Tab-separated table of C-alpha atoms in Angstrom:
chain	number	residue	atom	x	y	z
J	1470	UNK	CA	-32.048	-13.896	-65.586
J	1471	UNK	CA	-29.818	-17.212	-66.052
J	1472	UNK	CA	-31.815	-19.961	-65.664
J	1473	UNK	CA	-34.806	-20.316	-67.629
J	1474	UNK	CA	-35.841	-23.578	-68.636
J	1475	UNK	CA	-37.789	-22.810	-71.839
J	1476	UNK	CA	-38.659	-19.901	-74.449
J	1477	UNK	CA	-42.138	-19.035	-75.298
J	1478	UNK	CA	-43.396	-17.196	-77.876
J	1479	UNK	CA	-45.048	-14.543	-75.619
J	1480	UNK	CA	-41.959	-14.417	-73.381
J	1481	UNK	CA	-44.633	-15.687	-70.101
J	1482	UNK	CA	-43.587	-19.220	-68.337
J	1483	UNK	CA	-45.573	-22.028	-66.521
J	1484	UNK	CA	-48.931	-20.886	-67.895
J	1485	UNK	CA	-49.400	-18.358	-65.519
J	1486	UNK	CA	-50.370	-15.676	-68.127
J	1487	UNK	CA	-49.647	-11.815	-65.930
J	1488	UNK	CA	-49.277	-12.039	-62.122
J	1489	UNK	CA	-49.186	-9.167	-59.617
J	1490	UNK	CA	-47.908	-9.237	-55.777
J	1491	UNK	CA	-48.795	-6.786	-53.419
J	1492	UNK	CA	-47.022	-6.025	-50.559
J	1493	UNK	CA	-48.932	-5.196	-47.039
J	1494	UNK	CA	-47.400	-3.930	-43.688
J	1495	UNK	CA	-46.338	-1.336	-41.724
J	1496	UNK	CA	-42.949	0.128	-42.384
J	1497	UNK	CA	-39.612	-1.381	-41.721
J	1498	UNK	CA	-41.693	-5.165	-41.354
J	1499	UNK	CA	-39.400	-6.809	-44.757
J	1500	UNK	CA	-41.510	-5.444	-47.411
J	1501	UNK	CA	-38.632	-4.731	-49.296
J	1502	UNK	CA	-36.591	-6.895	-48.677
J	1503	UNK	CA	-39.208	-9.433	-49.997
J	1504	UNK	CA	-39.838	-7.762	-53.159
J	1505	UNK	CA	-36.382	-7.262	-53.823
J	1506	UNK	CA	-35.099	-10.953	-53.421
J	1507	UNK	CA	-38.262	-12.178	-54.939
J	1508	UNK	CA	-37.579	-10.125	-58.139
J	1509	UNK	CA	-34.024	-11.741	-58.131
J	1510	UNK	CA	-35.632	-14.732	-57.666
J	1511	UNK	CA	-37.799	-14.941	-60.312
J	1512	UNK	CA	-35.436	-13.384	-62.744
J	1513	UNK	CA	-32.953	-15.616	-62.074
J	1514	UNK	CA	-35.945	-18.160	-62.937
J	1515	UNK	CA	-36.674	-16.600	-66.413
J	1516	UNK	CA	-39.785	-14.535	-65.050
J	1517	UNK	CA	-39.664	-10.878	-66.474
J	1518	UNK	CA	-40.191	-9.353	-63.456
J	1519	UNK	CA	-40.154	-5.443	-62.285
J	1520	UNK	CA	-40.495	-3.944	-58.408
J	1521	UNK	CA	-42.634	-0.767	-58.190
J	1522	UNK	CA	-42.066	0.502	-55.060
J	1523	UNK	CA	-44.697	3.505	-54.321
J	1524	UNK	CA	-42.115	4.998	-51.974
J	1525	UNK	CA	-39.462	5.339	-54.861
J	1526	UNK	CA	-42.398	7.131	-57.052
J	1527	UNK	CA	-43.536	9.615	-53.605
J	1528	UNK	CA	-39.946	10.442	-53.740
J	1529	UNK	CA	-39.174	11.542	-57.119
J	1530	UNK	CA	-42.256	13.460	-57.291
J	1531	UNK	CA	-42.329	14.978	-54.039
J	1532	UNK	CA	-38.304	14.308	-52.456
J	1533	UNK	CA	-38.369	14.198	-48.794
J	1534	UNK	CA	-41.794	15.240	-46.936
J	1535	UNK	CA	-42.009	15.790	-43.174
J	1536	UNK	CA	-44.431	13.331	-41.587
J	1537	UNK	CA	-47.124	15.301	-40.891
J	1538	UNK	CA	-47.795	14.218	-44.445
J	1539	UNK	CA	-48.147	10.154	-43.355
J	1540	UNK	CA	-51.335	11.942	-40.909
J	1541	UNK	CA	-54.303	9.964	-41.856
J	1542	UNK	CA	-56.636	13.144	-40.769
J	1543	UNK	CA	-54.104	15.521	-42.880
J	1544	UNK	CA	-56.771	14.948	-45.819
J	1545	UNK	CA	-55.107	16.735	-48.327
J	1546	UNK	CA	-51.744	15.079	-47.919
J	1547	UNK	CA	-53.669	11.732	-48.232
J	1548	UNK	CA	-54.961	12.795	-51.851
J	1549	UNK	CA	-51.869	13.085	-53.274
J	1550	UNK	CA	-50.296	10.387	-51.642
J	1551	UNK	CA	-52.908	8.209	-52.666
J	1552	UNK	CA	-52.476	9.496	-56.553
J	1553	UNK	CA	-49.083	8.713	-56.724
J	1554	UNK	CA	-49.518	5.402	-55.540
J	1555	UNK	CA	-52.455	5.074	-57.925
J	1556	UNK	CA	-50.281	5.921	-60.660
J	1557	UNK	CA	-47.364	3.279	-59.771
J	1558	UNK	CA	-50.388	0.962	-59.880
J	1559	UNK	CA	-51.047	1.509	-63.483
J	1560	UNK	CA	-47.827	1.478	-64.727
J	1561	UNK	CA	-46.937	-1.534	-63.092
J	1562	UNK	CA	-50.607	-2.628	-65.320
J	1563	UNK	CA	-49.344	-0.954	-68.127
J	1564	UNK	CA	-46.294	-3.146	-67.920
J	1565	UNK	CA	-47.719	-6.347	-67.290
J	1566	UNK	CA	-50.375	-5.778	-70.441
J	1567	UNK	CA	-47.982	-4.226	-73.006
J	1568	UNK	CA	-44.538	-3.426	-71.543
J	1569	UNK	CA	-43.640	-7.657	-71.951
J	1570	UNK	CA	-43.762	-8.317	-67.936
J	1571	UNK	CA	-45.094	-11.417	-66.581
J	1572	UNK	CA	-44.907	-10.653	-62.464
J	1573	UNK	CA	-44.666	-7.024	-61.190
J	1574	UNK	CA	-44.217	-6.144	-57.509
J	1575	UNK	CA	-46.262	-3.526	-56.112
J	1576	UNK	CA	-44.034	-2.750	-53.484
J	1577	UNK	CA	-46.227	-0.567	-50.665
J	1578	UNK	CA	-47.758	-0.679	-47.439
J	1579	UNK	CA	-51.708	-1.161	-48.541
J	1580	UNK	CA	-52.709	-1.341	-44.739
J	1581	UNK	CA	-56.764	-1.808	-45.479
J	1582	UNK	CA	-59.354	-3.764	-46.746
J	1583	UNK	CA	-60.321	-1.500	-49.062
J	1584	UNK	CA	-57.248	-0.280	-50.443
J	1585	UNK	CA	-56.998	-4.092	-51.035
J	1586	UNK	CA	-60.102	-5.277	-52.405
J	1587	UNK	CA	-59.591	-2.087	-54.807
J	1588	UNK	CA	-56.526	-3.197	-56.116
J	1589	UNK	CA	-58.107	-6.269	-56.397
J	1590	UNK	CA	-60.651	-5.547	-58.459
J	1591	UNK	CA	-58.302	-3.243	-60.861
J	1592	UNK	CA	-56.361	-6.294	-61.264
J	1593	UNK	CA	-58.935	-9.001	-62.093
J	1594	UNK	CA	-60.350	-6.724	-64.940
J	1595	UNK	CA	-57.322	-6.785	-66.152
J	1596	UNK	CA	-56.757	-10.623	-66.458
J	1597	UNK	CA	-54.143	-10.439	-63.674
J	1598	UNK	CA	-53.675	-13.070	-61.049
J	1599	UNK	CA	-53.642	-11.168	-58.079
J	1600	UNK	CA	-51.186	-12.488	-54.995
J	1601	UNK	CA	-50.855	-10.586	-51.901
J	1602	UNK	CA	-48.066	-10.744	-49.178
J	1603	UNK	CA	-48.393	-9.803	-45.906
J	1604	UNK	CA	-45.431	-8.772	-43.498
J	1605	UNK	CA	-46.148	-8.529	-39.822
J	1606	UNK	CA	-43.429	-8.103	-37.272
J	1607	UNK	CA	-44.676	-8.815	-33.707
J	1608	UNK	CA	-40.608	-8.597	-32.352
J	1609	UNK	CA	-39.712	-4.862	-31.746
J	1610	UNK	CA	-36.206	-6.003	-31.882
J	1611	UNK	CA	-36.540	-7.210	-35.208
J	1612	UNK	CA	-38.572	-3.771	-36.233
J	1613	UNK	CA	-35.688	-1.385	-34.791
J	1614	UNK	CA	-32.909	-3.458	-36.451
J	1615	UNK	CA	-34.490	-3.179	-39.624
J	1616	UNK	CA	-34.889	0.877	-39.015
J	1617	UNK	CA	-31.136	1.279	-38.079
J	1618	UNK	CA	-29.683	-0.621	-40.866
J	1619	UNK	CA	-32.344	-0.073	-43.796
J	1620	UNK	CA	-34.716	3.240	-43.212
J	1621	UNK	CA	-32.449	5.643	-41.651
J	1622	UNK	CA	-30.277	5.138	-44.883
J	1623	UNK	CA	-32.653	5.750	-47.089
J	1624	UNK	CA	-33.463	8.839	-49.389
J	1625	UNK	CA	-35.577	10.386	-47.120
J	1626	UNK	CA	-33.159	10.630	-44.466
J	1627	UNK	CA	-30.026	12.497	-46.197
J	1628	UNK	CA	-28.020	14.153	-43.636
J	1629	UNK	CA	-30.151	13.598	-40.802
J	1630	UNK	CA	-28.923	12.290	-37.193
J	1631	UNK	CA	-29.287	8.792	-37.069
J	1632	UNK	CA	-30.758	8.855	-33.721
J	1633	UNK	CA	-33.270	11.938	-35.023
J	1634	UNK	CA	-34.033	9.543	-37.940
J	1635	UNK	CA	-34.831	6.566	-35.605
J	1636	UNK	CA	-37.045	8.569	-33.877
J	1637	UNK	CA	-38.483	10.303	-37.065
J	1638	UNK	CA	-39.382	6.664	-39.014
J	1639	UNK	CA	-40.632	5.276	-36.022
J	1640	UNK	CA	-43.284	7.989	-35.523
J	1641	UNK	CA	-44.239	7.425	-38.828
J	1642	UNK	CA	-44.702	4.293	-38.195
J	1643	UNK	CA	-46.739	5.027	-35.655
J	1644	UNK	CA	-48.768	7.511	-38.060
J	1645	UNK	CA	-49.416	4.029	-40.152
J	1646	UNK	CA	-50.366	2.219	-37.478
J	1647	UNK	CA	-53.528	4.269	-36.779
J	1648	UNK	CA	-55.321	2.852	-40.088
J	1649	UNK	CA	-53.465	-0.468	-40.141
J	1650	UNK	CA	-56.062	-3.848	-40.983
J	1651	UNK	CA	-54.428	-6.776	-41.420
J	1652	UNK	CA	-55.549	-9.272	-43.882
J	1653	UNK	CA	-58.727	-11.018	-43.094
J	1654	UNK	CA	-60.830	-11.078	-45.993
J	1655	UNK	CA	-60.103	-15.008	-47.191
J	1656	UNK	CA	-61.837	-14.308	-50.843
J	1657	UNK	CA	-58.291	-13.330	-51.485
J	1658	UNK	CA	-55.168	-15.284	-52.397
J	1659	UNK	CA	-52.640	-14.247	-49.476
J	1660	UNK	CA	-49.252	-15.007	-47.881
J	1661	UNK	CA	-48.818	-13.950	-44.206
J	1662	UNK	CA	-44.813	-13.888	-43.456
J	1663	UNK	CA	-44.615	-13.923	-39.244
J	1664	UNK	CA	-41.418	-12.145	-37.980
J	1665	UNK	CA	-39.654	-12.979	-42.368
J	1666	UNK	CA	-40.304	-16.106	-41.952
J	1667	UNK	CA	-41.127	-17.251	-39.106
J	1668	UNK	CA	-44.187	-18.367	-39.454
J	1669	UNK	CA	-46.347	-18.754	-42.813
J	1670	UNK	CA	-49.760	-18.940	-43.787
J	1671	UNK	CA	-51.198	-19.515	-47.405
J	1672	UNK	CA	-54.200	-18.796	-48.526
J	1673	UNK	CA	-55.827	-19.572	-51.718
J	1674	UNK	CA	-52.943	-19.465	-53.566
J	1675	UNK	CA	-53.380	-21.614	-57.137
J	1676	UNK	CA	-50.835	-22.092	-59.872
J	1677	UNK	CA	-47.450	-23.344	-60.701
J	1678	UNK	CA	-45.259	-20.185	-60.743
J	1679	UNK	CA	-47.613	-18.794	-57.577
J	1680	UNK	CA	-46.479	-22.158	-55.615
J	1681	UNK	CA	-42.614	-21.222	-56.292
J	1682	UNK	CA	-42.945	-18.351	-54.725
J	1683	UNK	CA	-44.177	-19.413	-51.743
J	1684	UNK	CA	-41.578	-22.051	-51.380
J	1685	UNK	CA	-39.120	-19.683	-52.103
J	1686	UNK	CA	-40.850	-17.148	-49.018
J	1687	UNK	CA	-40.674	-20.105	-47.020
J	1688	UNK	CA	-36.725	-20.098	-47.041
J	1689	UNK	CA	-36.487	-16.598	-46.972
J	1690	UNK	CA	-35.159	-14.303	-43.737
J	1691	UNK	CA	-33.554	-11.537	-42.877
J	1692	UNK	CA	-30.198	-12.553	-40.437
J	1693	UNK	CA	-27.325	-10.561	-41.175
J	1694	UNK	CA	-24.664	-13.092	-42.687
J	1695	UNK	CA	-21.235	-13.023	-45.071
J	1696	UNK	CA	-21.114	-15.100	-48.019
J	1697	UNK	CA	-17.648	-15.757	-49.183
J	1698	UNK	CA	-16.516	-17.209	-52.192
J	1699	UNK	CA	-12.970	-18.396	-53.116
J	1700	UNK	CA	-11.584	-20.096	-55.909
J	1701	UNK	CA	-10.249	-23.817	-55.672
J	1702	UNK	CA	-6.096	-24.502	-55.253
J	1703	UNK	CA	-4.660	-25.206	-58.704
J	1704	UNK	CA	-4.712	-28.873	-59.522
J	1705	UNK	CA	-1.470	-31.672	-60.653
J	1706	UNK	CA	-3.740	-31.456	-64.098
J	1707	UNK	CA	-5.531	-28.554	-63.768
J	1708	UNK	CA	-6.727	-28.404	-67.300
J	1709	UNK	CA	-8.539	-31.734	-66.850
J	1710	UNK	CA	-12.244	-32.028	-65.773
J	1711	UNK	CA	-12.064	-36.311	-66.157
J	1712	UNK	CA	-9.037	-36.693	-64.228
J	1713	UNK	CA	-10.185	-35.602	-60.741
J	1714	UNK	CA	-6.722	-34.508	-60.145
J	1715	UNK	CA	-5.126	-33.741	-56.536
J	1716	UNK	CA	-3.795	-30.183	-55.303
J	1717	UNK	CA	-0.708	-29.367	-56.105
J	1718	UNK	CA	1.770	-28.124	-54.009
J	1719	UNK	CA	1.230	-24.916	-54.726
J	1720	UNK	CA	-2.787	-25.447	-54.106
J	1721	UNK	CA	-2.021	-26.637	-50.957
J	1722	UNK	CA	-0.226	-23.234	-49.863
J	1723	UNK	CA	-3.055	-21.535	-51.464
J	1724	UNK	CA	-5.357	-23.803	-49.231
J	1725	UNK	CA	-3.757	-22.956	-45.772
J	1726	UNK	CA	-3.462	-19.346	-46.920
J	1727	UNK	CA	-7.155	-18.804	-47.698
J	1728	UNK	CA	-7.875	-20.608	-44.207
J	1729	UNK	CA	-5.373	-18.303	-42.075
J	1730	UNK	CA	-6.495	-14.949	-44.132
J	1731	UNK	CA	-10.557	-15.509	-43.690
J	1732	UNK	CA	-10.346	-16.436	-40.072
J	1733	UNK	CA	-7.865	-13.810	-38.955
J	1734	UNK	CA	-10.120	-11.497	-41.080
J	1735	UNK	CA	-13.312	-12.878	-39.185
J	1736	UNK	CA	-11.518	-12.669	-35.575
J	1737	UNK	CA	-10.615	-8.298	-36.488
J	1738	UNK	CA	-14.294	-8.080	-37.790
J	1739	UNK	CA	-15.796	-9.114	-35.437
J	1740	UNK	CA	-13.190	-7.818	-32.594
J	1741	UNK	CA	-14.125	-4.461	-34.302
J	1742	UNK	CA	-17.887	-4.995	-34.391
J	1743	UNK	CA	-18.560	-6.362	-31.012
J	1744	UNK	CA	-22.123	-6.524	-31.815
J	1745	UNK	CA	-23.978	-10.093	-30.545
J	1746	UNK	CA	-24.718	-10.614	-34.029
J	1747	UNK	CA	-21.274	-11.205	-34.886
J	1748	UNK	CA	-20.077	-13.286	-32.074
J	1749	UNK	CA	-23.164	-15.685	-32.328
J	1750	UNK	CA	-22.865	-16.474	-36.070
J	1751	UNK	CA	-20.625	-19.634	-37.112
J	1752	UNK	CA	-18.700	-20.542	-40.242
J	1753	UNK	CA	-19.574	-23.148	-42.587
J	1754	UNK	CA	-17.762	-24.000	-45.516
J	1755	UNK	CA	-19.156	-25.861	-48.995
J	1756	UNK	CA	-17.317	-27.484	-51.298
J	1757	UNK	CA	-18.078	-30.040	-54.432
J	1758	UNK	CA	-17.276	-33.499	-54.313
J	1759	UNK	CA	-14.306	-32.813	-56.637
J	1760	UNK	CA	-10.649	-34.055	-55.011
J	1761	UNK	CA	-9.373	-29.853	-55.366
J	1762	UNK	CA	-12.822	-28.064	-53.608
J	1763	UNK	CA	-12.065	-31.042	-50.853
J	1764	UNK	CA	-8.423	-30.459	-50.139
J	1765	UNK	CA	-8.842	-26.997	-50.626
J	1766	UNK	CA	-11.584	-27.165	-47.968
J	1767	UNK	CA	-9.110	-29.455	-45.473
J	1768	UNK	CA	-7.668	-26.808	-43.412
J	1769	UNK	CA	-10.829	-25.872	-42.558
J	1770	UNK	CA	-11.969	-28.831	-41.139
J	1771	UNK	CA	-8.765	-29.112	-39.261
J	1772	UNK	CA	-9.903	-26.045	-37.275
J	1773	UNK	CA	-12.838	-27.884	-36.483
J	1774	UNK	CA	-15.201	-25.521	-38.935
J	1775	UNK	CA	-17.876	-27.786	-40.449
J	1776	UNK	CA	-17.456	-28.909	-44.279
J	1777	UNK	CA	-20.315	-29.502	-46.501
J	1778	UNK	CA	-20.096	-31.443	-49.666
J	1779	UNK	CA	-22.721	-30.886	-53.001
J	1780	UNK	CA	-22.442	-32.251	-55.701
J	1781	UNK	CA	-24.372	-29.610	-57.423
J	1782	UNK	CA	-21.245	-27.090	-57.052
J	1783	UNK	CA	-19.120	-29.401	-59.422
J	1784	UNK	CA	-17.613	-27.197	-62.341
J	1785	UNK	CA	-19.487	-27.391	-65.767
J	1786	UNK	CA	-18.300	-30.460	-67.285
J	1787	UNK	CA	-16.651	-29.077	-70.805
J	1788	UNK	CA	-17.556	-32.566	-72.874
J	1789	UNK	CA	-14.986	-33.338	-75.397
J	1790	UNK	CA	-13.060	-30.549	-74.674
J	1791	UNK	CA	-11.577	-31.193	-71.987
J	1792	UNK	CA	-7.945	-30.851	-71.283
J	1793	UNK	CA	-7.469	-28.805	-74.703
J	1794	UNK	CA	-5.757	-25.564	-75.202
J	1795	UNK	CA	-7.464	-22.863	-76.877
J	1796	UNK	CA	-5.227	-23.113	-79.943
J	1797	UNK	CA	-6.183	-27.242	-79.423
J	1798	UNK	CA	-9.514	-26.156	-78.828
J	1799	UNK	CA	-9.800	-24.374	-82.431
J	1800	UNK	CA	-8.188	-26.919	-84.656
J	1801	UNK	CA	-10.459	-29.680	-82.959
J	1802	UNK	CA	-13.783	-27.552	-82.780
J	1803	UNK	CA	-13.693	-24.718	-85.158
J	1804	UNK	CA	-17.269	-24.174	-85.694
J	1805	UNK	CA	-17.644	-24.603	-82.490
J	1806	UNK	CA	-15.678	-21.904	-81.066
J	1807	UNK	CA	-18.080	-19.649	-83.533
J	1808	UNK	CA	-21.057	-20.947	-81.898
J	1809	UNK	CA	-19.535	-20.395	-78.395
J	1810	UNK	CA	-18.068	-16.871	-79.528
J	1811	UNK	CA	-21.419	-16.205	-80.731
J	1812	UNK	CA	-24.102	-17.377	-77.568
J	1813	UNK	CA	-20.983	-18.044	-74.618
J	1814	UNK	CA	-23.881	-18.794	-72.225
J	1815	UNK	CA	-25.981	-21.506	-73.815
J	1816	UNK	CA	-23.221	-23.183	-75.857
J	1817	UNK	CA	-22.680	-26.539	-75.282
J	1818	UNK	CA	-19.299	-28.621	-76.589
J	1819	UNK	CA	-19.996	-31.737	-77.808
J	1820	UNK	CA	-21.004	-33.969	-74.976
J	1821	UNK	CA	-20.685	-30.618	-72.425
J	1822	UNK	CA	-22.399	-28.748	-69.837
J	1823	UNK	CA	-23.640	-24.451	-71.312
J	1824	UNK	CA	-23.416	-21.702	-68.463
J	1825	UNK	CA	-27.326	-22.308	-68.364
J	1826	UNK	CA	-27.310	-25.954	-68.327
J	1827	UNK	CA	-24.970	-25.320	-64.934
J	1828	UNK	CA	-27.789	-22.189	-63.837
J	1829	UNK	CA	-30.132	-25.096	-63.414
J	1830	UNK	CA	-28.361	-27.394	-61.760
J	1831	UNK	CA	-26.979	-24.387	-58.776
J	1832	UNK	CA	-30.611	-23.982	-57.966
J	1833	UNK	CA	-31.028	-26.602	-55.472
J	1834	UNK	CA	-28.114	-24.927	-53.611
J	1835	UNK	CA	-29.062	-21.303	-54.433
J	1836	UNK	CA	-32.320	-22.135	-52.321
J	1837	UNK	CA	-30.116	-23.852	-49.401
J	1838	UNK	CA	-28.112	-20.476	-49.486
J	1839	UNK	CA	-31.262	-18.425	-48.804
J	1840	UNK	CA	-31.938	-20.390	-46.041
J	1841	UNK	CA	-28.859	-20.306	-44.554
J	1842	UNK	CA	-28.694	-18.006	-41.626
J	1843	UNK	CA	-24.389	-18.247	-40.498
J	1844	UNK	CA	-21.981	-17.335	-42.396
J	1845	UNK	CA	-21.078	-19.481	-45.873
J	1846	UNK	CA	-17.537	-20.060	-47.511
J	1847	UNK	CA	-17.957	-21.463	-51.202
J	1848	UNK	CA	-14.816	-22.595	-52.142
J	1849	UNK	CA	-15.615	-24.256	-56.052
J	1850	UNK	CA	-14.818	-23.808	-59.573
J	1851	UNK	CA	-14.778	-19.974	-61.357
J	1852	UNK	CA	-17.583	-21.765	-63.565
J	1853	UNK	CA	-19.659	-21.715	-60.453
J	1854	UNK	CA	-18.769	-19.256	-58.435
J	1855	UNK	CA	-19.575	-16.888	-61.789
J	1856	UNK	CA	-23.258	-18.528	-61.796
J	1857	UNK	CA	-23.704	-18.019	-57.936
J	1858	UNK	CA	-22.409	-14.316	-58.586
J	1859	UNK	CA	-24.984	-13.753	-60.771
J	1860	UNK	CA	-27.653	-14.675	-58.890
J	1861	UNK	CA	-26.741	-12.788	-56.140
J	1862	UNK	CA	-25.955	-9.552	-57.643
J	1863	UNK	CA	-28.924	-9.609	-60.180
J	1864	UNK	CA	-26.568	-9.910	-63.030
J	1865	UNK	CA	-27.981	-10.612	-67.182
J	1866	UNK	CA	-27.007	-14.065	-68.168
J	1867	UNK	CA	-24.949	-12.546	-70.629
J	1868	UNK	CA	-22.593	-11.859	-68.682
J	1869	UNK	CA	-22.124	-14.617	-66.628
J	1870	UNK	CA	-19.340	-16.036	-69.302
J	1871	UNK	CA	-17.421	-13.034	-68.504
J	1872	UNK	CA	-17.716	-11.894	-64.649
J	1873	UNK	CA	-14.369	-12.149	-63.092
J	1874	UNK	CA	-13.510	-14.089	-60.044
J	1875	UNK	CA	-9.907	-14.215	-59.671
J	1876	UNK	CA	-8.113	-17.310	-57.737
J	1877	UNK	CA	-5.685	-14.958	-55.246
J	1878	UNK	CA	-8.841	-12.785	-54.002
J	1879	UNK	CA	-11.459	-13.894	-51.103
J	1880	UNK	CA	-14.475	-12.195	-52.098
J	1881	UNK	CA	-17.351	-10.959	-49.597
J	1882	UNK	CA	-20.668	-10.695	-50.159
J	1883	UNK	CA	-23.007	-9.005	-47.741
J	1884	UNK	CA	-26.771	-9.202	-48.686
J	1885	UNK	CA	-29.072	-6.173	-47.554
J	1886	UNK	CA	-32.678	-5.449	-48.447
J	1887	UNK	CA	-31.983	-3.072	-50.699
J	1888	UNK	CA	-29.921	-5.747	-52.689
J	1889	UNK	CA	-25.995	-7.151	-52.196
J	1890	UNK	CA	-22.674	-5.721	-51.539
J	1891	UNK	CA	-19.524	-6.984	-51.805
J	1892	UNK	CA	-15.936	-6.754	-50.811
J	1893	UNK	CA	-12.527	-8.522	-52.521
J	1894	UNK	CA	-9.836	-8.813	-51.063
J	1895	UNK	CA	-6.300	-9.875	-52.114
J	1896	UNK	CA	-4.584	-13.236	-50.796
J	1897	UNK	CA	-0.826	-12.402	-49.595
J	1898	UNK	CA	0.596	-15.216	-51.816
């Protein structure tokens, strides 16, 4: 988590006491994928939060099972499937009443009404706010994409074929589909996600922390996209935050390096690739308004590749000391150093910005990043590029203060539903 507004004594925010989401769908429809961002999401937020995925608990207990197994008429098979997913139920309770959660993520494919409305009355006696979300695909593109590039890599599907596992998963689908009710019982608080966003429909859903979610599911998809980040050019003044100071010459080389190494890399990736995907999807590049993240930026928008300027991606502003050395920095703010030695994230120099203060401010542009469906370039401060790391790769905010981002490496971030992955590469300086 990184940025939580407030601390309670409880450890819950926005009075929502203990809330529980419940996936529905068929297979390979986004479940995960939701669940998985949401939890990031909601950490990031301050939200103790926790996925239980029922497939992760079938598999430990049982490994890999053939699919005569997913057979709604194989009656035994459906007993113990059902009792596993029973108990991921009650631990997820477990954790919500005494385990110090707020939101857990029951992460399954609950396909009827009364799996539902038994979940839903578990919950309630409980005193947890129930919220289920509802994936449905109607695109059979969209469905087979998600099999080849999620499913067939999963667990279950060690060693196989991957045209034997596309077949395998999709008759299980199939095996799914045979029971499958979608949502219609409107006693219960619901989200309905068309095609990952798509479309949206909300149902009785009440509360504060309930209503972030759904704006968050609102700017949620699943397009394949490349986030980069890069590091600024080094400044004239470099050291200074207040003087606004120009790229140097040597951040100018840097500037037309970064541009000719990301687009040559783009042009062999996708030359490699040759998937639709990759041709179709367009660069954009964001900067802050700062005079460096601008002329770093300027090559760019020479080739014609659009630049976007927010202010929210300034670096943290370090107060009073700015410009100072760390030897300067101790002889001017001794006790402060201590302080900052001793919480680096939520220290603030006098008249400064804390790594949490900054968390806040990114999340206007963390949400325009979710929604973004091409390909992103970040070229801004380490300050923020650490903060946007973090968010992205699920990362404590006690570490933020310390995650590396070198200025000579182009870093790539791919996001998959089963979280991020990421590339960096070297700049031939």
């Amino acid at each position: 988590m990184a940025a939580q507004l407030y601390k309670t004594e409880s450890g819950r925010l926005f009075h929502a006491g203990a809330v529980a989401i419940i996936t529905v769908g068929l297979p390979a429809r986004g479940k995960t994928h939701v669940s998985r961002s949401l939890c990031r999401y909601l950490r990031w937020l301050g939200v103790a939060t926790r996925v239980f995925s029922v497939g992760n608990y079938r598999r430990e207990r049982m490994g890999s099972i053939p699919n005569d197994w997913f057979d709604p008429s194989n009656l035994e098979a459906l007993k113990v499937r059902e009792g596993i997913a029973d108990e991921c139920l009650d631990d997820m309770i477990e954790w919500l009443a005494h385990g110090g959660g707020q939101l857990g993520i029951y992460d399954g494919n609950n396909v009827t009404e009364e799996r539902r409305r038994e979940i839903h009355e578990k919950l309630i006696a409980r005193d947890i706010h129930p919220l289920f979300i509802e994936s449905i695909c109607n695109k059979p593109e969209i469905v087979y994409a998600n099999i080849r590039s999620v499913k067939i890599s999963s667990p279950d599907y060690v060693g196989w074929d991957p045209e034997e596992a596309v077949k395998d998963y999709t008759h299980r689908i199939e095996r799914h589909m045979e029971n499958y009710e979608t949502i219609a019982d409107t006693s219960l608080p619901f989200v309905k996600l068309l095609n990952v966003g798509e479309k949206i429909t909300v149902n009785r859903v009440a509360g504060y922390l309930q209503s972030r979610i759904v704006y968050y599911l609102m700017n949620l998809h699943v397009r394949p996209r490349k986030i980069y980040f890069a590091r600024t050019g080094k400044a004239l003044n470099d050291l200074s935050y207040k003087g606004d100071a120009e790229l140097s010459e040597e951040g100018h080389q840097y500037a037309q390096q970064l541009k000719s190494f990301l687009l040559a890399y783009r042009l062999q990736q996708t030359t490699a690739s040759g998937t639709p995907e990759e041709q179709e999807r367009p660069l954009t590049v964001w900067t802050s308004t700062r005079k460096k993240a601008r002329q770093t930026a300027e090559p760019f928008a020479s080739e014609g590749i659009p630049v976007r300027q927010h202010s929210v991606l300034t670096q943290l502003n370090p107060g009073e000391a700015d410009g100072l050395t760390r030897t300067e920095l101790k002889e001017k703010f001794p006790e402060e150093v201590v302080r900052a030695r001793q919480d680096p994230y939520r220290h603030r120099y006098p008249r400064a910005e804390s790594y949490h203060d900054l968390a806040v401010r990114l999340e206007a542009v963390i949400m325009e990043l979710e929604r973004e469906k091409n390909d992103v370039l970040i070229i801004a401060h380490e300050t923020v590029l650490k903060c946007l790391y973090a968010y992205l790769f699920d990362r404590p905010e006690s570490e933020i203060p310390t995650i590396s981002i070198p200025r000579n490496f182009l870093i790539e971030i791919t996001p998959s539903a089963y979280g991020c992955k990421e590339a960096r590469m070297q700049l031939d300086l």
